[in-house]
Short mmCIF file of C-alpha atoms and ligand atoms in Angstrom, two decimals:
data_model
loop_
_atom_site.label_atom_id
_atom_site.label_comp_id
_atom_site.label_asym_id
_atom_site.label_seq_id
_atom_site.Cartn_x
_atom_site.Cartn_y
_atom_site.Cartn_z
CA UNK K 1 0.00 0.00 0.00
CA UNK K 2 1.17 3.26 -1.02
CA UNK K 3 1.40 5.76 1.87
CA UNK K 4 -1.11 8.76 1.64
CA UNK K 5 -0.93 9.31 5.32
CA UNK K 6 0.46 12.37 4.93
CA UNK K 7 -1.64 15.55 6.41
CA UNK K 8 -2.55 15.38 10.23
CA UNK K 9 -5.74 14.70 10.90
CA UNK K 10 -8.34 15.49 14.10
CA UNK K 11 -9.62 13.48 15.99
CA UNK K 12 -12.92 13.68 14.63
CA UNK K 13 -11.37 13.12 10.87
CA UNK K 14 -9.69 10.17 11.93
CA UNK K 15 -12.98 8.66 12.70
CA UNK K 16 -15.00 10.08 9.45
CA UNK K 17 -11.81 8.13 7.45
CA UNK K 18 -12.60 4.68 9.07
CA UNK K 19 -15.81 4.50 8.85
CA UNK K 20 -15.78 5.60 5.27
CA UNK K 21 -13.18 3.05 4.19
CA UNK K 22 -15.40 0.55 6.01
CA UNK K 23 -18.41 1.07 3.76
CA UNK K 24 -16.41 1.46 0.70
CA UNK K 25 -14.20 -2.33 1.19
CA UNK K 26 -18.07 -3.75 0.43
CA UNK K 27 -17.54 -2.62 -2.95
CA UNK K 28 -14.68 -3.45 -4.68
CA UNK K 29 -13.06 -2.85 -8.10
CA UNK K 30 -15.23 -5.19 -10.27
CA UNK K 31 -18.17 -3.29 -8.52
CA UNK K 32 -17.32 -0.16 -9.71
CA UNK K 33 -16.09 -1.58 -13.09
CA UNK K 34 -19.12 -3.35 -13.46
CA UNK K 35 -20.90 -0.04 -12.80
CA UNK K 36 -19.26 1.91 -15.28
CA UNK K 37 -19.90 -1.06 -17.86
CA UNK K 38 -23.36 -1.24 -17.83
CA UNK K 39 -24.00 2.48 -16.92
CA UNK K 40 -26.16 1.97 -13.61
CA UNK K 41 -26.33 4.09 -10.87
CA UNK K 42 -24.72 2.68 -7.55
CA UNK K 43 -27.78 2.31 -5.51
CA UNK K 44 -26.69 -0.28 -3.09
CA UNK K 45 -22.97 2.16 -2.38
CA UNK K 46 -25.54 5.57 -1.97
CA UNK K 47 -28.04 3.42 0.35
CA UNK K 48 -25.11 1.97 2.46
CA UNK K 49 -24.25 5.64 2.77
CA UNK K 50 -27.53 7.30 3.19
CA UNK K 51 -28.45 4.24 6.29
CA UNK K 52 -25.22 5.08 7.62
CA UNK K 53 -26.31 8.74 8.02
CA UNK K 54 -23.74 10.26 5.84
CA UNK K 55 -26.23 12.37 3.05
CA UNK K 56 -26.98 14.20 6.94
CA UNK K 57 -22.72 15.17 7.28
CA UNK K 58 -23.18 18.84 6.38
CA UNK K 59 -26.87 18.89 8.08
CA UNK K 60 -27.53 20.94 11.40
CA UNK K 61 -28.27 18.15 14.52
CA UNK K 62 -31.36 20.09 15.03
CA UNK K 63 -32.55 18.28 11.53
CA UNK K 64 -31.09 15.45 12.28
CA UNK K 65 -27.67 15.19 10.06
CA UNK K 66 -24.17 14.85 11.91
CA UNK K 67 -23.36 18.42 11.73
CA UNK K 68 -19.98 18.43 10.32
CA UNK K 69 -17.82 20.83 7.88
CA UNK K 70 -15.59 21.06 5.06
CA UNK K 71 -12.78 19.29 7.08
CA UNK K 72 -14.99 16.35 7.64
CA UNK K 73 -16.07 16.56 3.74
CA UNK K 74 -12.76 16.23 2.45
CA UNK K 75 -12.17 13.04 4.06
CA UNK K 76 -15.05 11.37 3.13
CA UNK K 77 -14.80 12.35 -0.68
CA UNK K 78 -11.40 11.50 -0.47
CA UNK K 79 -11.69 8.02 1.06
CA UNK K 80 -14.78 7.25 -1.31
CA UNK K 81 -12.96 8.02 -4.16
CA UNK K 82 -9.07 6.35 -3.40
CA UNK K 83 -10.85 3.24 -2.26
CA UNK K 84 -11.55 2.46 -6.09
CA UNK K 85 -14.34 4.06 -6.83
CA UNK K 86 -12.66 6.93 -8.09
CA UNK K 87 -13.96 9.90 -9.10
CA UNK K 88 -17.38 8.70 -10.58
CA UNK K 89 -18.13 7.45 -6.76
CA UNK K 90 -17.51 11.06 -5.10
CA UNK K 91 -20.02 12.15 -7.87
CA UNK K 92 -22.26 9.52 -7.25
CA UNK K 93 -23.46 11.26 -4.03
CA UNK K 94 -21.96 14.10 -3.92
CA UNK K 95 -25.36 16.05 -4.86
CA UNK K 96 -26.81 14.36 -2.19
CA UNK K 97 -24.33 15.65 0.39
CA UNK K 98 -24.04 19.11 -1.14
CA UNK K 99 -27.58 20.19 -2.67
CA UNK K 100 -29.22 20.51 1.14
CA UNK K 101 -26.67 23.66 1.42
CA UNK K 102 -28.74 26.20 -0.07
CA UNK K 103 -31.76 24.97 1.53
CA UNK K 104 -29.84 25.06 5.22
CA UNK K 105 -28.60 28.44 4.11
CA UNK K 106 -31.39 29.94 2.77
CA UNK K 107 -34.28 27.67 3.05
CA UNK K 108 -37.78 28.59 4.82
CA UNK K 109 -38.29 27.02 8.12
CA UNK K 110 -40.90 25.15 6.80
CA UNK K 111 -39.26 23.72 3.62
CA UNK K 112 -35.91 23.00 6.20
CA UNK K 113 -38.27 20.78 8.79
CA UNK K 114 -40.30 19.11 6.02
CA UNK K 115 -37.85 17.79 3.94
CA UNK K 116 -34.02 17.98 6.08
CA UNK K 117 -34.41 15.52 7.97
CA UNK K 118 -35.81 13.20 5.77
CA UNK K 119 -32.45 13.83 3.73
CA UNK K 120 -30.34 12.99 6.67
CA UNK K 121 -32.21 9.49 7.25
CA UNK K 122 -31.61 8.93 3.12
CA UNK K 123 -35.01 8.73 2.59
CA UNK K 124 -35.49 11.82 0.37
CA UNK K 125 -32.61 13.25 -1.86
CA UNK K 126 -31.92 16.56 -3.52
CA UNK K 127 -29.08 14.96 -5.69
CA UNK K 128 -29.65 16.99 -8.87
CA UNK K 129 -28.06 20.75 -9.49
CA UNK K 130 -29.24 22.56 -12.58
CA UNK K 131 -27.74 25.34 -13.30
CA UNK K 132 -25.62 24.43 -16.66
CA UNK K 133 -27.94 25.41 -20.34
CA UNK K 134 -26.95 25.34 -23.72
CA UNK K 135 -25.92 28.57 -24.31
CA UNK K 136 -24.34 29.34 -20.67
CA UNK K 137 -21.92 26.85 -19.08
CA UNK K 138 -18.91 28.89 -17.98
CA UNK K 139 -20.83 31.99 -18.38
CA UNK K 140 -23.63 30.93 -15.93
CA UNK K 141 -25.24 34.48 -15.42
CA UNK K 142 -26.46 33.80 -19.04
CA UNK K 143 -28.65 31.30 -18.29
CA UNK K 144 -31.84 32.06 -20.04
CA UNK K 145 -34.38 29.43 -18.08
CA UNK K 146 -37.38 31.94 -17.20
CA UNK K 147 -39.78 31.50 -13.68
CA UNK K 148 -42.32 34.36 -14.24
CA UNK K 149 -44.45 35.01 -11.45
CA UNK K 150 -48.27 34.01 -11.79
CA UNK K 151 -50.61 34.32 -8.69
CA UNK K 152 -48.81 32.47 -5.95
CA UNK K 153 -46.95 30.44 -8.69
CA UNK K 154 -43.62 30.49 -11.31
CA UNK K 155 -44.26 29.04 -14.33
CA UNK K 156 -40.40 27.79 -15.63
CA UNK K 157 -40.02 27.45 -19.52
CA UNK K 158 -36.31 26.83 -20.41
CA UNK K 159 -33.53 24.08 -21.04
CA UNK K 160 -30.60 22.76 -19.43
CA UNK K 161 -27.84 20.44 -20.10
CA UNK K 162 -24.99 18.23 -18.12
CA UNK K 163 -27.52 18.04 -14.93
CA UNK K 164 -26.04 15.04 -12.98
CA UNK K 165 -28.39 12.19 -11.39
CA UNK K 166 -31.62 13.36 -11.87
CA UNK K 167 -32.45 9.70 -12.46
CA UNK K 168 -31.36 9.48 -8.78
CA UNK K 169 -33.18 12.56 -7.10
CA UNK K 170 -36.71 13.24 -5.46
CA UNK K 171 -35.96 17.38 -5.98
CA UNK K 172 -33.16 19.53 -8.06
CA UNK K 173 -32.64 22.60 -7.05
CA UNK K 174 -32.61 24.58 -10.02
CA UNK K 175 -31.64 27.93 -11.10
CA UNK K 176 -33.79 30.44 -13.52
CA UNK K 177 -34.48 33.99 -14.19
CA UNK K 178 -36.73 35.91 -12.59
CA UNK K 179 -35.98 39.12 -14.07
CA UNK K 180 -34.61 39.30 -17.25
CA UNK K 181 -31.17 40.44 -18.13
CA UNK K 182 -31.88 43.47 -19.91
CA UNK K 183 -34.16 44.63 -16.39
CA UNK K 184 -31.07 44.22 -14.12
CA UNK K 185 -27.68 46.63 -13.18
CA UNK K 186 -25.88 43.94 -13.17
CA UNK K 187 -26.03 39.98 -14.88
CA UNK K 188 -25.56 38.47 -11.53
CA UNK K 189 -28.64 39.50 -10.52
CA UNK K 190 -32.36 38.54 -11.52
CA UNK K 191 -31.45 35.03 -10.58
CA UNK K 192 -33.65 32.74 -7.91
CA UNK K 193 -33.04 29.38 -6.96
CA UNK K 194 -35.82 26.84 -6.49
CA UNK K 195 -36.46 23.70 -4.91
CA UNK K 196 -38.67 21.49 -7.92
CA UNK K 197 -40.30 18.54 -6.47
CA UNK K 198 -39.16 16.21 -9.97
CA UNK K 199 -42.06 13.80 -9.59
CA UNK K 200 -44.61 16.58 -9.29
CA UNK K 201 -42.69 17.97 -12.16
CA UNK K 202 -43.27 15.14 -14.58
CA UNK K 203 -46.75 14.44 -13.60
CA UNK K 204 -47.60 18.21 -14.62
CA UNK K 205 -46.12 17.07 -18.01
CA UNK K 206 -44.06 20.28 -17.34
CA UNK K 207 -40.33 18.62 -17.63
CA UNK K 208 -38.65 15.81 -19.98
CA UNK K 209 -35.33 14.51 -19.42
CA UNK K 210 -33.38 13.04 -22.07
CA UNK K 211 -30.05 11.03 -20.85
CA UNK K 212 -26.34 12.35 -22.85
CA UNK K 213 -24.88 9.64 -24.22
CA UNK K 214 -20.90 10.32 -22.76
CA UNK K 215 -17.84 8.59 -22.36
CA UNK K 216 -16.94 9.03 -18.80
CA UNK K 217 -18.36 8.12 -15.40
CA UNK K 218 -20.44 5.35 -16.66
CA UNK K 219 -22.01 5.05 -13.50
CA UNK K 220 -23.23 8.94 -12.77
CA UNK K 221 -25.94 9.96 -15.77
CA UNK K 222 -26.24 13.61 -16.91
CA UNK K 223 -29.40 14.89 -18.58
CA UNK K 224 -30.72 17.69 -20.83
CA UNK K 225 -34.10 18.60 -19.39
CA UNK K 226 -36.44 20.87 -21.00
CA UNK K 227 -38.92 22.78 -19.17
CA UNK K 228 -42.77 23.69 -20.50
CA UNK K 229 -44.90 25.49 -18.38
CA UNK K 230 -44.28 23.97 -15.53
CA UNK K 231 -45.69 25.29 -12.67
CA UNK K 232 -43.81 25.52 -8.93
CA UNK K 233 -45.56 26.94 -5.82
CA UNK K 234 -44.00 30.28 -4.95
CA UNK K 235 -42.56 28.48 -1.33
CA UNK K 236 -40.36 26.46 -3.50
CA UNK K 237 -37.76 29.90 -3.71
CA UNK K 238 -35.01 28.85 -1.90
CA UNK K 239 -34.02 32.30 -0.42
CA UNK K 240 -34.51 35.68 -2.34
CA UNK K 241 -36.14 36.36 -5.47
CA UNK K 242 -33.59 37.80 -8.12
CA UNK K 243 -30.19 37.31 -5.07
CA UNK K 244 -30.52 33.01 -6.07
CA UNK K 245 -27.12 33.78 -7.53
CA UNK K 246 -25.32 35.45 -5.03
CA UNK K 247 -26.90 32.92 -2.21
CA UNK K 248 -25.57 29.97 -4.78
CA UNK K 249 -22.43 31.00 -4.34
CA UNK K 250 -22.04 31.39 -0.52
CA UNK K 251 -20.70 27.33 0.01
CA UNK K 252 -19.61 27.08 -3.90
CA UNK K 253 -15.74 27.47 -2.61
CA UNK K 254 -16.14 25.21 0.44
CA UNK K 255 -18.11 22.16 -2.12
CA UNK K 256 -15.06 22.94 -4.88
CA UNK K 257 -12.49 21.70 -2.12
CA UNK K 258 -14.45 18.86 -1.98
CA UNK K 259 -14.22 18.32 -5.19
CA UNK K 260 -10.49 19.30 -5.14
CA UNK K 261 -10.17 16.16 -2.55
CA UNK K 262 -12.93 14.02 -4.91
CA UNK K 263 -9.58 14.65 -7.59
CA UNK K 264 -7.08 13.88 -4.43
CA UNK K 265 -9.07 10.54 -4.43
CA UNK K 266 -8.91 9.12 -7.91
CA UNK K 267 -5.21 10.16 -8.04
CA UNK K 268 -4.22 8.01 -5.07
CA UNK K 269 -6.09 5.50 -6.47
CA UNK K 270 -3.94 5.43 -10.06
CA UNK K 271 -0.73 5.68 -8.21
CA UNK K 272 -1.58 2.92 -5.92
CA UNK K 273 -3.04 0.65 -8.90
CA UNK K 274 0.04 1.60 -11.15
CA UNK K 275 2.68 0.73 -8.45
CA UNK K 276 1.02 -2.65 -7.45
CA UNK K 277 1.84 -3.27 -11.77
CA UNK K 278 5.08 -1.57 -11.51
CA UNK K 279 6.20 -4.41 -9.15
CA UNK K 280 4.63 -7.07 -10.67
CA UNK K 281 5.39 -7.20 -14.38
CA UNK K 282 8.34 -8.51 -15.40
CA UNK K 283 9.82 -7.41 -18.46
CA UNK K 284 13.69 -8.28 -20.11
CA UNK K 285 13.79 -10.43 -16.85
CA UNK K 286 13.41 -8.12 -14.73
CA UNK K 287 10.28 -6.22 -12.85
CA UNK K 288 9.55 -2.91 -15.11
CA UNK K 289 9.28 -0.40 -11.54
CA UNK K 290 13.45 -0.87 -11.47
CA UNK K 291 13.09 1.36 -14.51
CA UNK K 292 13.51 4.77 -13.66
CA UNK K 293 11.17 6.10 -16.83
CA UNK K 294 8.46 4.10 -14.82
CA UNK K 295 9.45 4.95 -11.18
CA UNK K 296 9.80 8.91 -12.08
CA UNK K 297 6.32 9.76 -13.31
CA UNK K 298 4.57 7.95 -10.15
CA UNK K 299 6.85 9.61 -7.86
CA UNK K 300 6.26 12.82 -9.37
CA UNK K 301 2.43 12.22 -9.64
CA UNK K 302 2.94 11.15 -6.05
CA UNK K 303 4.44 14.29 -5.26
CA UNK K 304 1.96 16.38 -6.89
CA UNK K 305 -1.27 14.71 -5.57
CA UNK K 306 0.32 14.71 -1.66
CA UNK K 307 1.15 18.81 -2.55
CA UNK K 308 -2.03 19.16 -3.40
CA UNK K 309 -3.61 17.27 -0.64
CA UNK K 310 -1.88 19.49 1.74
CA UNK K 311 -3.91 23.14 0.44
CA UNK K 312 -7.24 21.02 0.43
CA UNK K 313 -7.23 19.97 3.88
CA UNK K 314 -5.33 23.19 5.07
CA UNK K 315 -7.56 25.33 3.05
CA UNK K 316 -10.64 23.11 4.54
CA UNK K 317 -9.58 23.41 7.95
CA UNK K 318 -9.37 27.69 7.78
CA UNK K 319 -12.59 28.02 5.74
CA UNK K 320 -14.84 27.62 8.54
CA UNK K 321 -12.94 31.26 9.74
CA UNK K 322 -11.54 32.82 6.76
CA UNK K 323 -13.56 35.55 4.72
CA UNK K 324 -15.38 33.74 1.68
CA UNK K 325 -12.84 35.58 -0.67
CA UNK K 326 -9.83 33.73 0.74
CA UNK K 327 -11.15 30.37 0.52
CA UNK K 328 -12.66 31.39 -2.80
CA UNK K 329 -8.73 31.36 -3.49
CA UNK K 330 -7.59 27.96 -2.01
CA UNK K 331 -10.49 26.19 -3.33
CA UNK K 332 -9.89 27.65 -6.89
CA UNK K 333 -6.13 26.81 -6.69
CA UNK K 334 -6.80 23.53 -4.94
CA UNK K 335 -9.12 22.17 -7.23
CA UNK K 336 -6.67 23.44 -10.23
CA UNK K 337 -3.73 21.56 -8.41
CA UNK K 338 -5.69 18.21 -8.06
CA UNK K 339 -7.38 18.00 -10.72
CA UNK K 340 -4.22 18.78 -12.65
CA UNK K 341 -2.07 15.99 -10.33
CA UNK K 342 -4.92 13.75 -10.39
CA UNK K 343 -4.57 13.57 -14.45
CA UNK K 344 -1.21 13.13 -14.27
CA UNK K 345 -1.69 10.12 -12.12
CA UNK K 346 -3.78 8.52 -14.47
CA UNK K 347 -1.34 9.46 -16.73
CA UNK K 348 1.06 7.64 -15.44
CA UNK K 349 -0.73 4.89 -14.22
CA UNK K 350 -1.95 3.82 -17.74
CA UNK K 351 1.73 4.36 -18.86
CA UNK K 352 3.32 1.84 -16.59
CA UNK K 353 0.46 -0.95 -17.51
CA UNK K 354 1.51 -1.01 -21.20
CA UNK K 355 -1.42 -2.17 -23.59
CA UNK K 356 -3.37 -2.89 -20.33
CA UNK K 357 -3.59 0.58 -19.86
CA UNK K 358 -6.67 0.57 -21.97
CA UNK K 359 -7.90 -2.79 -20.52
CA UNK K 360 -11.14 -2.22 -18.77
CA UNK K 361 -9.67 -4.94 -16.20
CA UNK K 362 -7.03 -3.07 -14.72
CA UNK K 363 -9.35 -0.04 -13.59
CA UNK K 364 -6.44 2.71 -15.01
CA UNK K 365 -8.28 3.27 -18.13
CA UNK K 366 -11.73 4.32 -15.77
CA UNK K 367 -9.38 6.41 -13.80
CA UNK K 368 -7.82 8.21 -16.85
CA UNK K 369 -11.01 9.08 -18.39
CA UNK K 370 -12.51 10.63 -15.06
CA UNK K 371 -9.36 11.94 -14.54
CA UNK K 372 -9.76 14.25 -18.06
CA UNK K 373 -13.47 14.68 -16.85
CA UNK K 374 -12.08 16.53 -13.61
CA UNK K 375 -10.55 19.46 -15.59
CA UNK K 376 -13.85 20.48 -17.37
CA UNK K 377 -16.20 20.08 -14.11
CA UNK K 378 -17.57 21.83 -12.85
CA UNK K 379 -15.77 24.46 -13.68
CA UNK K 380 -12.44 24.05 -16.06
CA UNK K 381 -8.92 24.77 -15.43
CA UNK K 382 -9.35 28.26 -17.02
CA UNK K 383 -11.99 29.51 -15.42
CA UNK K 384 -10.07 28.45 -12.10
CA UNK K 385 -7.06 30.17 -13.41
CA UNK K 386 -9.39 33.18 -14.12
CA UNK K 387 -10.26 33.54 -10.84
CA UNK K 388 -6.73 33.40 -9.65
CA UNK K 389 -5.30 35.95 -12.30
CA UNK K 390 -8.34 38.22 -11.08
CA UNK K 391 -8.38 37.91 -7.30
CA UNK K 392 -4.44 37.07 -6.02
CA UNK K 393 -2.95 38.80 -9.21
CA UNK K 394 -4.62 41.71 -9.88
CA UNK K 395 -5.08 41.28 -13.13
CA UNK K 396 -7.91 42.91 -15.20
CA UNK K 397 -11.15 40.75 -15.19
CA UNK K 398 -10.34 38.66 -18.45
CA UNK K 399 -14.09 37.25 -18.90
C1 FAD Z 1 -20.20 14.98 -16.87
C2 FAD Z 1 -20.69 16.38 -16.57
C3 FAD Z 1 -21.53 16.57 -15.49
C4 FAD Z 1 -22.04 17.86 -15.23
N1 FAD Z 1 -22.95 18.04 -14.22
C5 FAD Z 1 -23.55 19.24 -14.06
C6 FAD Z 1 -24.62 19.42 -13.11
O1 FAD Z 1 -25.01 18.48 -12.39
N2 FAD Z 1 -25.23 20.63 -13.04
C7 FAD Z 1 -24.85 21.69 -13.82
O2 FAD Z 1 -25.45 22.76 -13.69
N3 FAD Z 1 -23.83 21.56 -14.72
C8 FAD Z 1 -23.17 20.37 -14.86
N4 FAD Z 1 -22.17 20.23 -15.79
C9 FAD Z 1 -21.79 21.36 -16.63
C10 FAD Z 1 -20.40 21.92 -16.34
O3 FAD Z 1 -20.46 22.68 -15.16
C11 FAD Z 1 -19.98 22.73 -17.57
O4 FAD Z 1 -19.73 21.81 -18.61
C12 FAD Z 1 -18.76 23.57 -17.31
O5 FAD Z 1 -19.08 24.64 -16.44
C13 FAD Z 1 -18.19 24.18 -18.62
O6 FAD Z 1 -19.19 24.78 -19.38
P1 FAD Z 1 -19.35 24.43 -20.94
O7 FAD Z 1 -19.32 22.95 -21.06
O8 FAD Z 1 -20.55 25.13 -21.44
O9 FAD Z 1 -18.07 25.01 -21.60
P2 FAD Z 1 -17.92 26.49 -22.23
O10 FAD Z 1 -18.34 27.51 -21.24
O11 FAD Z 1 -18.58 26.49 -23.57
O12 FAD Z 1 -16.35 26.59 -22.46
C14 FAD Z 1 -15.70 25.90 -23.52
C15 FAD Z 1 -14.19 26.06 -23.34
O13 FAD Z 1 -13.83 27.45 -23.45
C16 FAD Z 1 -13.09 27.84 -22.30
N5 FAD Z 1 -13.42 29.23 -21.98
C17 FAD Z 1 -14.62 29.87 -22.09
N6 FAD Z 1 -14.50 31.15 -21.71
C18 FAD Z 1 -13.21 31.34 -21.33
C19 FAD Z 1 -12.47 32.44 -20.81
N7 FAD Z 1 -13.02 33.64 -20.61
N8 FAD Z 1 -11.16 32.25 -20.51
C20 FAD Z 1 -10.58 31.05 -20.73
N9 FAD Z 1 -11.22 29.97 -21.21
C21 FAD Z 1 -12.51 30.12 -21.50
C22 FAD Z 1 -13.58 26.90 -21.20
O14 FAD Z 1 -12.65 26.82 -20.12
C23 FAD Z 1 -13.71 25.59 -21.98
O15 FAD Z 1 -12.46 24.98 -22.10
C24 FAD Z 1 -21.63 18.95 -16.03
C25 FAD Z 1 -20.74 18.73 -17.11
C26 FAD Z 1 -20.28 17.47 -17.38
C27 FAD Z 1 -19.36 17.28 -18.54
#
């Protein structure tokens, strides 16, 4: 076993790390493989999570969850991912740890006690984001999905693409205008998020889904959905009319260091799978990890996923005090770093198996292609690199 003991951890995290790897040594390799193969969701991994409490982590006690933070977050998206699962496993239920955010934040007291604690028992799940359309995908204040206001009702008429595991969610919360563009000062307003009740959604006839057809993360469906007349009760705002965007935002930094460690994850996982076949195959007599053009790129990728480990959990442990604009930072460069290590893990982890590199058997071909995923979602490289050129250099606002 390769050593990825390397940041100290509390107490607290120490615990949240062993009872994650206990869940995920149910599922193995040729579970996730499996997974990816025939393109199913991972029910029986998300219910051994949700009856073990864990969709409840970043829930208040008071609705039943666990009541932990970032730091705890980071270790479970981690484990989930390095035991195998890789990245496609963090994504699996990562909505259904995240979405309840905005609702906690921003929720009415009455939508928070109705449907929280069901979330923290696993028994309802708010698994699907939509904020991603056609025409706006980096440029999300584009979005062109209208709610207009009708009695004590929004009707939503609009499209959106890339929403993830909507085939695996009671609600999405969903963003849409509520005023348009050419009403508002600036594009970041007009925005409101909403809480959709899906199977309401397709009884109305107001919503279709239609599944991508993709290369990558087998396991975790995306959907376009298309939106026609569908009517939502005016209670299903989460938080402000026309400040959804601005409210989205406040916990977007702390959920992209999970992601950042969701990256940490499916790195460890390469290096680990592509030094078990470094010592194994033998080649010209001898085994091929006593070649240094094999040893190097795992020790570098090593090096760069441990680096990058470090400003995730140190950047997870000062969020809970820093202002929002420094861990917009970390998380920005963290997720940059990791996804950036975790590719070159895969990298070289599909270089040291030879032609079984691209063998579906030896799991490094999985881990390459979610590896490629993690530097377009959900936000690229460049836009992370935006924000850094904008906010620690100084540079002038490039998009
Ligand atoms: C598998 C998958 C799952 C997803 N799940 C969800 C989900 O659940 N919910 C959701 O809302 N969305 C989801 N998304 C959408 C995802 O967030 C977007 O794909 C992502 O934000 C990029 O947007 P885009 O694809 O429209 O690329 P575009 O915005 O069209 O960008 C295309 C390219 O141009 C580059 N670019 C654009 N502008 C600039 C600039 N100013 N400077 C430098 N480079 C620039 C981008 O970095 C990118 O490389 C998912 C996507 C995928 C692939």
């Amino acid at each position: 076993m390769v050593d990825r003991d390397t940041v100290q951890l509390t107490d607290q995290q120490r615990l949240v790390r062993d009872s994650i790897r206990d869940i995920c040594s149910d599922f193995d390799q040729s579970y996730w493989r499996e997974k990816d193969v025939q393109g199913e969701y991972p029910h029986e991994f998300a219910d051994a999570l949700a009856s073990g409490g864990w969709f409840g982590a970043l829930l208040p006690e008071e609705y039943d969850g666990a009541g932990m933070g970032t730091e705890e977050v980071v270790v479970i998206m981690e484990e989930i991912a390095a035991s195998g699962g890789g990245f496609s496993a963090a994504q699996a239920v990562h909505g259904a740890i995240y979405n309840s955010v905005p609702l906690v934040k921003y929720g009415s007291e009455e939508m928070k006690e109705r449907l929280l604690p069901k979330v923290a028992r696993g028994e309802e799940s708010i698994q699907a984001f939509g904020l991603t359309e056609p025409n706006a995908g980096s440029d999300s204040t584009s979005i062109e999905t209208r709610a207009e206001r009708e009695g004590n009702e929004y009707v939503v008429n609009g499209q959106k693409i890339w929403i993830s595991r909507v085939d695996a969610s009671d609600y999405i919360v969903l963003m849409a205008r509520t005023t348009p563009r050419s009403e508002v000062e600036k594009r970041t307003r007009g925005l409101t998020m909403f809480l959709v009740d899906l199977e309401d959604a397709y009884a109305q006839d107001g919503l279709e889904i239609e599944q991508i057809d993709k290369t990558v993360s087998g396991a975790v469906h995306s959907y376009e959905l298309f939106f026609e007349d569908l009517h939502v009760p005016a209670s299903a705002v989460i938080g402000d009319v026309d400040r959804g965007f601005y409210q989205m935002l406040d916990g977007l930094n702390e959920e992209r260091l999970a992601i950042a460690a969701e990256c940490i994850g499916l790195g460890e996982a390469a290096i680990e799978a592509g030094v078990d076949y470094a010592n194994e195959r033998e080649v010209f007599g001898r085994v091929i990890g006593s070649n240094q053009a094999i040893q190097h790129p795992l020790a570098e990728a090593h090096a760069r996923v441990q680096a990058a480990k470090g400003m995730v959990y140190n950047a997870a442990s000062e969020a809970g005090k820093a202002t929002q604009k420094d861990v917009g930072v970390q998380a920005n460069m963290s997720k940059f770093l990791a996804a950036d290590a975790a590719f070159r893990a895969a990298d070289a982890a599909v270089q040291t198996h030879g032609g079984f590199g691209v063998a579906r058997e030896y799991d490094v071909e999985r881990y390459f292609r979610e590896a490629r995923l993690t530097r377009l979602v959900p936000i690229t490289q460049q836009l992370a690199l935006n924000y850094v050129g904008e906010n620690v250099l100084d540079l002038p606002r490039s998009y």
